[in-house]
Structure formats: structure tokens, C-alpha cells
XYZ file of C-alpha atoms in Angstrom:
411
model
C 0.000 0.000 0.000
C 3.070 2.659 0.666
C 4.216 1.635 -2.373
C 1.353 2.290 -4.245
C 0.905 5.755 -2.498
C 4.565 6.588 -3.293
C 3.808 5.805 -7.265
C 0.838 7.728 -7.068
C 2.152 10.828 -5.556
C 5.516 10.609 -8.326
C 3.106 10.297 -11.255
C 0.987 13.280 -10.225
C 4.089 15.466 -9.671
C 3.890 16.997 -13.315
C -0.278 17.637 -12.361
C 1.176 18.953 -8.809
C 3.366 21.448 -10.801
C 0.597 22.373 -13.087
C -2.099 22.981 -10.501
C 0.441 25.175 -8.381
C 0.604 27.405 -11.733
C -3.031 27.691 -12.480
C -3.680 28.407 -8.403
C -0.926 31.266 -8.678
C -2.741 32.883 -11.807
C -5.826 32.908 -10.269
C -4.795 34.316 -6.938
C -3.723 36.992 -8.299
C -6.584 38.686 -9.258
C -7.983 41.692 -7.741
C -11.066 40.738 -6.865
C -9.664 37.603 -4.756
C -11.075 36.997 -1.410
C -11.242 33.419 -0.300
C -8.179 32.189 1.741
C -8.688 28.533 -0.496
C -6.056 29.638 -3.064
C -3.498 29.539 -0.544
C -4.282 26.672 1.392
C -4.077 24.836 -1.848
C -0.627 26.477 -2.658
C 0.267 25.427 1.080
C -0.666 22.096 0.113
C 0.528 21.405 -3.238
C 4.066 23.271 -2.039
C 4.384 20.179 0.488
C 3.305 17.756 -2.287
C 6.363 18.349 -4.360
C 8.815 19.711 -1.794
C 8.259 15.755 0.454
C 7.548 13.366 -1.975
C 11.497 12.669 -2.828
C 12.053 12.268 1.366
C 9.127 10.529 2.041
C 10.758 8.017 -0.765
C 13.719 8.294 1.234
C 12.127 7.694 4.498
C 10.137 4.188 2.918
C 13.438 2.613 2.124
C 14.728 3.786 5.453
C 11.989 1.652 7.360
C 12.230 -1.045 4.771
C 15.859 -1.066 5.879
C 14.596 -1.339 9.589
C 13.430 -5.137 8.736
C 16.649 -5.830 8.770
C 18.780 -3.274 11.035
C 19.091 -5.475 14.084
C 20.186 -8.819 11.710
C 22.839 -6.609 9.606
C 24.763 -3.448 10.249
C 25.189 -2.872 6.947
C 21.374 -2.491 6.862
C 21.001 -0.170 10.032
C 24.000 1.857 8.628
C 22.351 2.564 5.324
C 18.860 3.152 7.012
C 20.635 5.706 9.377
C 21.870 7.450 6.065
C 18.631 7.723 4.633
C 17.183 8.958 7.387
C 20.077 11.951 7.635
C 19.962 12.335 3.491
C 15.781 13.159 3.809
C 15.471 15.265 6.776
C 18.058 17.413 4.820
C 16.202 17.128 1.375
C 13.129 17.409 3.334
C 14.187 21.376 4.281
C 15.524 22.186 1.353
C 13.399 20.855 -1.641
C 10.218 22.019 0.555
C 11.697 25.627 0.394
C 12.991 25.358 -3.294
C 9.059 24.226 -4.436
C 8.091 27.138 -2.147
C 10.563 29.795 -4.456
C 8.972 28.450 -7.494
C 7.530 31.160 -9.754
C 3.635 31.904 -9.683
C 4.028 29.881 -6.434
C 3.659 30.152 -2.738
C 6.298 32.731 -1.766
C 5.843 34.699 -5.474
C 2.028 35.058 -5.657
C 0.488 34.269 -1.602
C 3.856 35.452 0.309
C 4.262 38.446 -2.081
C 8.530 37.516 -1.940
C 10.078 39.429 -4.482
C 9.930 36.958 -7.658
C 14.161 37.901 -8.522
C 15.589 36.983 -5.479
C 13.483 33.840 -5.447
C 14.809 32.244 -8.842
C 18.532 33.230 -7.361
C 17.305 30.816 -4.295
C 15.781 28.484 -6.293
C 18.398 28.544 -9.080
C 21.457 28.360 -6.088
C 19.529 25.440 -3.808
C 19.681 23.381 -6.835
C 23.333 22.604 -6.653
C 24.094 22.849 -2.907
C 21.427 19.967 -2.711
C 23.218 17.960 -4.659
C 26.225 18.072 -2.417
C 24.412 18.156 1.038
C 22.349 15.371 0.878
C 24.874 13.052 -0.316
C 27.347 13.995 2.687
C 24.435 13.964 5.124
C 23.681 10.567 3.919
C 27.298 9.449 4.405
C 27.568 11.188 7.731
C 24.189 9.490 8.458
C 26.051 6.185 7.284
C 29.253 6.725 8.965
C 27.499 7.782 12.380
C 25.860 4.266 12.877
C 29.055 1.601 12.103
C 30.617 0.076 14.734
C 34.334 1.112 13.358
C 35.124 3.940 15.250
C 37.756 5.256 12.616
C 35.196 5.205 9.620
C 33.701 8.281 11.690
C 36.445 10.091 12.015
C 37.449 9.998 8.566
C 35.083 9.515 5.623
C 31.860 10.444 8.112
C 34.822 13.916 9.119
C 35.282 14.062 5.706
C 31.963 14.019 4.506
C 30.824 16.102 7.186
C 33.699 18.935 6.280
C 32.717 18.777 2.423
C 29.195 19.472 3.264
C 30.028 22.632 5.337
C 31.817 24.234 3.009
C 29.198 23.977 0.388
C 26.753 25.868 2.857
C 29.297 28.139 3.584
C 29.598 28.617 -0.668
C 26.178 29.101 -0.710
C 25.690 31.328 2.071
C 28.545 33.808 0.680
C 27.023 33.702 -2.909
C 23.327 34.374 -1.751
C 24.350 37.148 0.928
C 27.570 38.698 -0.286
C 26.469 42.690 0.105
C 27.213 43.177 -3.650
C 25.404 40.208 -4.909
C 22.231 40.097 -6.613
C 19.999 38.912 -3.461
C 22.318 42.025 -1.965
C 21.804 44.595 -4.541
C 17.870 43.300 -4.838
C 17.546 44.199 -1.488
C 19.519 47.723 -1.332
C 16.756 48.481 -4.153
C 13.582 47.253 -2.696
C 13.884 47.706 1.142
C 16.404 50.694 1.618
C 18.354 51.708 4.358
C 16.632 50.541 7.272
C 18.256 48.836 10.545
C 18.753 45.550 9.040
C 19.917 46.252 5.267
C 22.706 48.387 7.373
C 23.576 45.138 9.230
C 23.814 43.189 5.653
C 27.375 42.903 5.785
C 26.929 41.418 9.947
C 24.191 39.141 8.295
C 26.823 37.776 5.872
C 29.536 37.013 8.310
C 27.672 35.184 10.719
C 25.757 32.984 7.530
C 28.806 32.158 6.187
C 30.928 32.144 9.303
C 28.874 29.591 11.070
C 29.507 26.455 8.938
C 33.592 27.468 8.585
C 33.534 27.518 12.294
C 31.988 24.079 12.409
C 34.385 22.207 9.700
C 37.371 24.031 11.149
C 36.150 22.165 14.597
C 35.881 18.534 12.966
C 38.959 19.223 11.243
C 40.615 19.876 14.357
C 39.027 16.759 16.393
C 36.069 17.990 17.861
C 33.722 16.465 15.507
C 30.804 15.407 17.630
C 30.689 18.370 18.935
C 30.571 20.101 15.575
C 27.825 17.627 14.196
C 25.565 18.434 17.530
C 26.031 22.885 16.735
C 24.772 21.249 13.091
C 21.932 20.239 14.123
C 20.819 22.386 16.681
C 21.537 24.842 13.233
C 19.287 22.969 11.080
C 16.666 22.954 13.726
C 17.035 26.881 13.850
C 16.708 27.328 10.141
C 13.443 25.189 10.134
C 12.415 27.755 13.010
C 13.404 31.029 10.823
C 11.771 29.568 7.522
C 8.366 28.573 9.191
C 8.345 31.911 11.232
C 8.191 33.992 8.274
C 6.034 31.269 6.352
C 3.534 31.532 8.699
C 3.466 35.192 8.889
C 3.593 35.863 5.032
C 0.375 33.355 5.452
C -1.330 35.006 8.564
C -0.846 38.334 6.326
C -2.119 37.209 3.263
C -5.404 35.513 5.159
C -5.826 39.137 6.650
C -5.495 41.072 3.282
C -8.331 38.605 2.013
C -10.660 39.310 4.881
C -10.055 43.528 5.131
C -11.019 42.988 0.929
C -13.676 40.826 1.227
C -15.153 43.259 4.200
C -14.057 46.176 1.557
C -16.355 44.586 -0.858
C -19.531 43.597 1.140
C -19.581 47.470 2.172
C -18.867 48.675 -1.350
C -21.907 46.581 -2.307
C -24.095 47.515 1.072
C -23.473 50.741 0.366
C -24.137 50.900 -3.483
C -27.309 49.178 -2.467
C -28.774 51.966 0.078
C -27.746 54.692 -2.712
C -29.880 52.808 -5.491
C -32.843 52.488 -3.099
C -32.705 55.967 -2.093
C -32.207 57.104 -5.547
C -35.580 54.781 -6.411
C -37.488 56.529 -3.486
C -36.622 59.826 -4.799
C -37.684 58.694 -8.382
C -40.970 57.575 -7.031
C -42.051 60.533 -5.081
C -41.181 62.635 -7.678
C -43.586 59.967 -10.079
C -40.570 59.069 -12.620
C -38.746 56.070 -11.250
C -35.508 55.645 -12.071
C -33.053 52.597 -12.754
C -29.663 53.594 -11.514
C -26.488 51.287 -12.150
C -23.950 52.346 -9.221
C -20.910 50.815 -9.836
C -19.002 48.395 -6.920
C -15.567 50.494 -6.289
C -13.211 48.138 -4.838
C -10.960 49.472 -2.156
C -7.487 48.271 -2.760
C -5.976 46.518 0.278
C -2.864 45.712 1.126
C -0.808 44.753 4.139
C -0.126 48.201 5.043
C -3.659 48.619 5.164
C -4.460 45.913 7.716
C -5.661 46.582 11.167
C -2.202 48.133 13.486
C -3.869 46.067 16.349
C -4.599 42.388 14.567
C -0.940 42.506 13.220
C 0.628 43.843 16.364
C -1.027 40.855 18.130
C 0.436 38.440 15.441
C 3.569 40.090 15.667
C 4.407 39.964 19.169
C 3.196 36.293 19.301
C 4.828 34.964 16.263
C 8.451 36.992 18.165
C 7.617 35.420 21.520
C 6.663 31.819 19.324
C 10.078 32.294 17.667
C 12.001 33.164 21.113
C 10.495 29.750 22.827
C 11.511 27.562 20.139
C 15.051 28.637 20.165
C 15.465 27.731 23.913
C 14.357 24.613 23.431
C 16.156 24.310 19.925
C 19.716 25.456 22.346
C 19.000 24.329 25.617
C 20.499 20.681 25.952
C 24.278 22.374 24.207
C 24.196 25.673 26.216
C 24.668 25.051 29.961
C 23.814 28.373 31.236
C 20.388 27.421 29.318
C 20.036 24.474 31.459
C 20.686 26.372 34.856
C 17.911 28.318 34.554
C 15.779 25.319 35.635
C 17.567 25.452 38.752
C 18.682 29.328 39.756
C 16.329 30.371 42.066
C 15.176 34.482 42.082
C 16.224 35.427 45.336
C 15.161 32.527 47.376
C 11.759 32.605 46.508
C 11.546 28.905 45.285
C 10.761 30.593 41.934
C 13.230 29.245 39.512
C 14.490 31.565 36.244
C 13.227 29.168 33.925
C 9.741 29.828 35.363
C 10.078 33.903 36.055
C 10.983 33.788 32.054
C 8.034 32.139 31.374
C 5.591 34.616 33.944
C 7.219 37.183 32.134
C 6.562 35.747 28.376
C 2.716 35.118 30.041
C 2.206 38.106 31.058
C 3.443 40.203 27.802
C 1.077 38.287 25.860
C -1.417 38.787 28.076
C -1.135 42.477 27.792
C -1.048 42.530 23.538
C -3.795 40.515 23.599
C -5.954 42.360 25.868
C -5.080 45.812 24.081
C -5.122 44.151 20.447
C -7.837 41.648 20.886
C -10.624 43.845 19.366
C -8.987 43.986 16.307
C -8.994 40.418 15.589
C -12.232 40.170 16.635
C -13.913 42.564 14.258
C -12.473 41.223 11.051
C -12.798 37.899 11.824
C -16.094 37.293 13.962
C -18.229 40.317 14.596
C -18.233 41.790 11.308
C -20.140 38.453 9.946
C -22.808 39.131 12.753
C -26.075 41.010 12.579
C -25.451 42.653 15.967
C -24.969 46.361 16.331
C -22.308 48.026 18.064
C -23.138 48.080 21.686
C -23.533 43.808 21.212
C -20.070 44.601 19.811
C -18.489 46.528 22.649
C -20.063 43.750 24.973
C -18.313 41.180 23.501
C -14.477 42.481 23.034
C -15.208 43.647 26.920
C -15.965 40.154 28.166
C -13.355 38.455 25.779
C -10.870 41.057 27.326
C -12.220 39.830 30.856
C -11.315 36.304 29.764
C -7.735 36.971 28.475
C -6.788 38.645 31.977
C -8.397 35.499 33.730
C -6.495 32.887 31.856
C -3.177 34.960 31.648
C -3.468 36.115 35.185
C -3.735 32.103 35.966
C -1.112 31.314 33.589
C 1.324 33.830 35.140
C 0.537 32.938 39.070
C 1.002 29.139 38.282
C 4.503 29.884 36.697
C 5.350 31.720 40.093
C 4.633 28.722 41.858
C 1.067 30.362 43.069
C -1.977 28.078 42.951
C -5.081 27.890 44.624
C -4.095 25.973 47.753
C -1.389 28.868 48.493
């Protein structure tokens, strides 16, 4: 049956392709509101970027039949394990570059830099996967010195082709650089390209200077706690490009339904007049669309995504770091000034309690796009219910907050 599933998804690849195309051309029309477009290009996107590591991962547990009766067996499936959670990041992110796709037509990602991605990815996956699949390989033999030298090896080779890659997509006068000087301008972080640049390419020479020099499972473990922090970036601003576009719809489809409300009261007043004056009239009034974009989404619905999505990002890279940076770890055992109240947990009453405060200011917001502006209430109902939603946010965050103090009912 996997089998079957796996054909079935590799035949339908070209229809995959061709359906991500004719979902891009129609979502960008004007007059777009429904948030199914990009579900399907969410979809689709996933459909091409994992069907070459879900192969990967089939002959991996095919392999695990035999693992514990041959090492040769658990060595290979240990390889293709490494070689598709690699492929798995970056084809998923090359199918989302593609043109009229996800990050060109949903994410609005500007469509140049995207082909340099896409075009760049192409060959730094064909290096990486290999040497993750040998490293992969090499990690799960018994023989000690096959790690340390083709696993080292492989490992080395495979750093220095992100570390290519890197300086070729971020170098301050490359194209990606010189797309960005003419798009975005000087703000704080274009003036920080050239800090950007060093640490993306500096990070992977670091780590195959410290295998080169012995300290190679200490290198692989900063590798992966790396990957695990590129997946975090990537689906941070995934999610928000999404969360943005899904807003966009709703302010146009709201645009649209009072465009047509209001078109609808003028023609009835105009027929009133016509009446009363005993020469009825037919009048054609025009929709006029208001253009929306993400500047013109509500300051408090993408303040509260903002601060969440920053807080989001802030929690997964403590857990991402916390088992290879000891002064992480502490923090589950520091108390705050003999309290009981450990720094682990203060962090966390402090995280609960910022939220607690966006939400409760931005709340309203959110609400009216989402909820209240499909309701036939009026806006004292309205004012009613943001008040007792507010109401609820301080309850649950104010419970949230004590129990990360240590404070609970029986105290």
C-alpha cells in the first residue's frame, strides 16, 4: 500500500506542478477573497517539496526489517534517514521559491531573489544530501575510525558547500544584496547586511574548522541544533507571510460587502426619490473596490500576530539550544532570590504576562475582522463582547502567570 501511495504521488508530480501554476494565476486577481487559493498552494508546495524524502524515508523503514540482523542495513537506514530530513528542508523551500508559487504570488517575496534561491539550492542539494547521507552512514558503524574519517570528511565537504552558498546568496554586492539595497532601503537591518553575511557564512567554517581539528561530535551536535534553527526562521516567516495574506483577504472581502451595502442603500434611495417625484428611475452604481494591502491591515490584529509569532520564535530557540548551552540548562535550577521561583519559570511569567497584555489591548482587532463583522449585531452587542473576551484573556493569563510563580489555589 506505501508503495502504491509513493507511485501515485511521483506520477501526479507533473499535475502537482501544473495545478500550483493555475492556483498562482488565479490568486492573483484583484477581486480575490477566499483564503482557499493559498491553502491549496500550502498544500501542493508540500506535495512536491516531500515526496522525494518521504521516498527516502520508505526505504529507510524497509531497511529497519533488517537493522538489528545486519549493520550494513542499520548503517544505510541511518543514512537515509540523515539524506531526507536534509532534502526534506531544502526541496520544501525550493518548491516554495517556485515562480507563480507560494512565496511569489500568496507570500508576495520578491519573484528575482526567489529564482537566485531556487536557481542556487539546486546545486548545494546535490552536495548536502549526499554527505548527510554518508555522515548518516558513517554515524551508525561500529568502526570507530570510519567516523572520524570519511563520516569527518563528509561532514567537512558538506560545510563548506553551505558556507559557498551562504557567501554567494548574501555577499552585500550580490544580486539577493543589490535586490535588497533596491527594494527595502536603508533601514536597521539592510545596514547590518554585511553582519548578516559574516555570521551565515561564518557559522559552517567555524563548524568544519572544529571537525577538522578533532572535535567532531561536537561540531555535528552545533549542526543540528543549526538545522533545527533554520526550520524555526523559515516557518516563522512562512507563517506570517500566510497570517498576512489571510488578513489582506478578509479587510477585501469586508471592503467589498460594504462597497456593495453601500451601493445598495444609494440605489434604493435614488428609487425613493424617483418615485415621489412619479418618474422612477433605474440607476447602475458601480461596486468600487478598495485596494488593500498589508499596510492597510488593522495596526492592532498585526501587532497581536507580531508579538506572538516573536515570543513563538524566542520559545523555540530555547528549546532548539538548551540541551548544548549550559547556562540554558541552569535556569531550571537558579532560584530568584530565594523565593523557590526558579528563572526558567520567572521567564516564562514574564513571556505570560506580555502576551497577556497585547492581547488584551489588540484583541478587538482580531475580533472585528474575523467574527463580529459576519454578525447582525450592532455596536453596543459589539463593545459587549471584546469587553468580556478582554475579561477572559486577563483570567487565563493572570492564571497562567501565578502558576509559573509557583502560586496556585491551595497557596
Amino acid at each position: 500500500l506505501s508503495m502504491i501511495v509513493l507511485f501515485g504521488l511521483g506520477v501526479s508530480q507533473w499535475r502537482w506542478r501544473k495545478q500550483l501554476h493555475l492556483v498562482g494565476k488565479q490568486a492573483v486577481a484583484s477581486d480575490v477573497v477566499s483564503f482557499s487559493l493559498t491553502s491549496k498552494a500550502v498544500l501542493i508546495t508540500l506535495m512536491l517539496g516531500l515526496f522525494w524524502p518521504l521516498v527516502m524515508l520508505y526505504v529507510a523503514w524497509r531497511l529497519g526489517a533488517f537493522a538489528d540482523s545486519s549493520e550494513l542495513a542499520g548503517a544505510l537506514r541511518s543514512g537515509f534517514i540523515g539524506g531526507a530530513i536534509v532534502l526534506a528542508t531544502m526541496e520544501t523551500f525550493r518548491q516554495t521559491c517556485r515562480t507563480q508559487g507560494l512565496a511569489d504570488v500568496h507570500l508576495h517575496w520578491r519573484l528575482e531573489t526567489l529564482k537566485i534561491i531556487r536557481r542556487e539550492l539546486y546545486w548545494l542539494m546535490s552536495i548536502v544530501v549526499p554527505t548527510a547521507f554518508l555522515v548518516g552512514v558513517m554515524n551508525a558503524v561500529s568502526e570507530v575510525e570510519w567516523q572520524g574519517s570519511l563520516g569527518r570528511f563528509a561532514f567537512i565537504v558538506g560545510e563548506a558547500a553551505i558556507a559557498v552558498f551562504m557567501f554567494l546568496l548574501l555577499k552585500p554586492s550580490g544580486p539577493v544584496g543589490a535586490s535588497w539595497a533596491r527594494h527595502e532601503g536603508p533601514n536597521w537591518y539592510y545596514r547590518l547586511r554585511h553582519l548578516w553575511s559574516i555570521l551565515a557564512v561564518g557559522m559552517p567554517i567555524i563548524l568544519l574548522i572544529m571537525a577538522a581539528a578533532g572535535y567532531y561530535y561536537a561540531a555535528k551536535q552545533l549542526s543540528v541544533r543549526l538545522q533545527a534553527t533554520v526550520w524555526v526562521i523559515l516557518t516563522v516567516l512562512i507563517i506570517r507571510g500566510i497570517v498576512l495574506r489571510w488578513l489582506v483577504l478578509t479587510r477585501r472581502r469586508l471592503a467589498i460587502e460594504q462597497a456593495r451595502q453601500a451601493r445598495e442603500e444609494r440605489m434604493a434611495k435614488l428609487r425613493t426619490e424617483g418615485a415621489a417625484q412619479g418618474t422612477p428611475k433605474e440607476i447602475d452604481v458601480p461596486i468600487e473596490e478598495q485596494k488593500v494591502d498589508v499596510s492597510a491591515i488593522s495596526e492592532q490584529t498585526s501587532r497581536l500576530f507580531g508579538t506572538a509569532l516573536t515570543i513563538a520564535t524566542a520559545v523555540a530557540m530555547y528549546f532548539v539550544w538548551i540541551d548544548v548551552m549550559p547556562a540554558l540548562t541552569r535556569l531550571k535550577d537558579v532560584s530568584v532570590g530565594g523565593t523557590g521561583v526558579t528563572a526558567a519559570g520567572l521567564g516564562m511569567a514574564v513571556i505570560a504576562a506580555l502576551l497577556t497584555v497585547v492581547a488584551i489591548k489588540n484583541i478587538p482587532g482580531l475580533l472585528e475582522i474575523t467574527i463580529l463583522q459576519k454578525l447582525p449585531i450592532d455596536s453596543g452587542a459589539r463593545y459587549a463582547i471584546n469587553t468580556v473576551c478582554r475579561y477572559l484573556i486577563i483570567l487565563v493569563g493572570g492564571l497562567i502567570t501565578a502558576n509559573r510563580l509557583g502560586i496556585n489555589w491551595s497557596s
